[in-house]
């Protein structure tokens, strides 16, 4: 029987804390943190994510604006908009909702964001800073996982940590953060052989694959901590993670549910990064 790591409650507690810190910040500095979110095109999932980001900002008292551009926006127009936002004093965080339409190169677009306003921490500068362990922002999903481990007093140092998945936005930075926390880290991917032998070695297992019921109870060690980053739709169209919850729950010492685990933490970490960006401006 596992402890359920409740990302919904943890993120709600954090929102309350961020709201209070924002009030104090305003009192001390006379302005509010500001986030600009750019969305290009009409991808329905992206529209939901962007609406939620705006709602989250409203809830903690940030200024925020959503800039919706048509699908056929040219790269130079988008880069010009980012340049304007980079220069605006009232905007501390800039986020370009991904994926972008195919004719736009997301690497070029992300690289155009001032690294000090890159609250997704996807730019080369911020990726480099994270690699050497000297950073202002962390990418929201891995940062959310680390915050859960911290708040549930799960020690990483000295533990065998296995991350399944090596994407630039989740798997790789997740592995780096666990390494910075002194875990002994293995990264598994689609070419890993005998995956179950690797995952069974994990004291802390993070799955970021994108396949429903991919991690089953027989693939984990008794007492493992299981973190499910996956967000998939099952056959009934319901949101589900990568982890077969029932079989893993029976063996794990702690586990994140989906929904209500890592997802809400990703959302709140964007607020944390935006507040950090505003605070960094004061320190200058
Ligand atoms: P990607 O598709 O970019 O990466 C998936 C990774 O899984 C790849 O590294 C791939 O390996 C690996 N993989 C695929 N099949 C296997 C396999 N059979 N065995 C081992 N590894 C495999 O996905 P993302 O990293 O962007 O996202 C992963 C999941 O997390 C998705 O479900 C996504 O929706 C979710 N997600 C959730 C968030 C949240 O807030 N909870 C935020 C972001 C993502 P290879 O590199 O070899 O192809």
Coordinates of C-alpha atoms in Angstrom, one line a residue, residues 14-137:
X14 CA 1.8 26.4 -3.3
X15 CA -0.7 28.7 -5.1
X16 CA -1.8 30.1 -1.7
X17 CA 1.9 30.7 -0.8
X18 CA 2.6 32.4 -4.2
X19 CA -0.5 34.6 -3.7
X20 CA 0.8 35.8 -0.4
X21 CA 4.3 36.3 -1.7
X22 CA 2.9 38.3 -4.6
X23 CA 1.0 40.6 -2.3
X24 CA 4.2 41.2 -0.3
X25 CA 6.2 41.7 -3.5
X26 CA 3.7 44.3 -4.7
X27 CA 3.8 46.2 -1.4
X28 CA 7.6 46.2 -1.4
X29 CA 8.2 47.0 -5.1
X30 CA 5.1 48.7 -6.4
X31 CA 4.5 46.4 -9.3
X32 CA 3.1 42.9 -10.0
X33 CA 4.8 40.0 -11.8
X34 CA 3.7 39.9 -15.5
X35 CA 3.5 36.9 -17.8
X36 CA 2.9 37.1 -21.6
X37 CA 1.7 33.9 -23.3
X38 CA 1.8 33.6 -27.1
X39 CA -0.3 31.1 -28.9
X40 CA -0.1 30.6 -32.7
X41 CA -3.0 28.9 -34.4
X42 CA -6.0 27.1 -33.0
X43 CA -4.8 23.8 -31.6
X44 CA -7.6 22.9 -29.1
X45 CA -5.3 21.4 -26.5
X46 CA -3.0 24.4 -26.6
X47 CA -6.0 26.7 -26.3
X48 CA -7.0 24.9 -23.1
X49 CA -3.4 25.1 -21.7
X50 CA -3.2 28.8 -22.4
X51 CA -6.6 29.5 -20.9
X52 CA -5.5 27.7 -17.7
X53 CA -2.3 29.7 -17.6
X54 CA -4.2 32.9 -17.7
X55 CA -6.6 31.6 -15.0
X56 CA -3.7 30.6 -12.8
X57 CA -2.1 34.1 -13.1
X58 CA -5.4 35.7 -12.2
X59 CA -5.8 33.5 -9.2
X60 CA -2.4 34.5 -7.7
X61 CA -2.7 38.2 -8.6
X62 CA -0.2 38.4 -11.5
X63 CA -0.7 40.6 -14.5
X64 CA -1.0 38.4 -17.6
X65 CA -1.8 38.7 -21.3
X66 CA -2.5 36.1 -23.9
X67 CA -1.5 37.1 -27.4
X68 CA -3.3 34.9 -30.0
X69 CA -1.8 34.9 -33.5
X70 CA -3.3 33.3 -36.6
X71 CA -2.0 30.0 -37.9
X72 CA -0.3 31.6 -40.9
X73 CA 1.8 34.0 -38.8
X74 CA 5.3 34.4 -40.3
X75 CA 8.4 33.7 -38.3
X76 CA 9.6 37.3 -38.6
X77 CA 6.3 38.6 -37.2
X78 CA 6.5 36.3 -34.2
X79 CA 10.2 37.2 -33.6
X80 CA 9.3 40.9 -33.8
X81 CA 6.6 40.3 -31.1
X82 CA 9.0 38.5 -28.9
X83 CA 11.5 41.4 -29.3
X84 CA 8.8 43.9 -28.2
X85 CA 8.0 41.7 -25.1
X86 CA 11.7 41.3 -24.3
X87 CA 11.9 45.1 -24.0
X88 CA 8.7 45.6 -22.0
X89 CA 9.3 46.5 -18.4
X90 CA 6.0 45.2 -17.2
X91 CA 6.5 41.7 -18.7
X92 CA 8.8 39.4 -16.7
X93 CA 8.0 36.1 -18.2
X94 CA 7.4 35.1 -21.8
X95 CA 6.0 31.8 -22.9
X96 CA 5.4 30.5 -26.4
X97 CA 2.9 27.7 -26.3
X98 CA 4.2 24.6 -28.1
X99 CA 3.8 22.9 -30.5
X100 CA 4.0 25.7 -33.0
X101 CA 2.5 25.3 -36.5
X102 CA 4.9 23.3 -38.7
X103 CA 6.2 26.3 -40.8
X104 CA 7.7 27.9 -37.6
X105 CA 11.0 26.7 -36.1
X106 CA 10.4 26.4 -32.4
X107 CA 14.2 26.3 -31.7
X108 CA 14.6 29.7 -33.4
X109 CA 11.6 31.1 -31.7
X110 CA 12.5 29.9 -28.2
X111 CA 16.1 31.2 -28.7
X112 CA 14.7 34.7 -29.3
X113 CA 13.2 35.0 -25.8
X114 CA 15.4 36.9 -23.4
X115 CA 16.8 34.1 -21.2
X116 CA 15.8 36.1 -18.1
X117 CA 12.2 36.0 -19.2
X118 CA 12.3 32.4 -20.5
X119 CA 10.0 31.0 -17.7
X120 CA 9.7 27.6 -19.5
X121 CA 13.5 27.3 -19.2
X122 CA 13.7 25.8 -22.7
X123 CA 16.3 28.2 -24.3
X124 CA 19.8 27.1 -24.9
X125 CA 21.1 29.5 -22.3
X126 CA 18.8 28.1 -19.6
X127 CA 19.4 24.5 -20.6
X128 CA 23.1 25.2 -20.2
X129 CA 22.7 26.8 -16.8
X130 CA 20.6 23.8 -15.6
X131 CA 23.3 21.5 -16.8
X132 CA 26.0 23.2 -14.7
X133 CA 23.6 23.5 -11.8
X134 CA 23.5 27.4 -11.7
X135 CA 20.0 28.4 -12.7
X136 CA 17.2 30.8 -12.0
X137 CA 14.4 28.8 -13.7

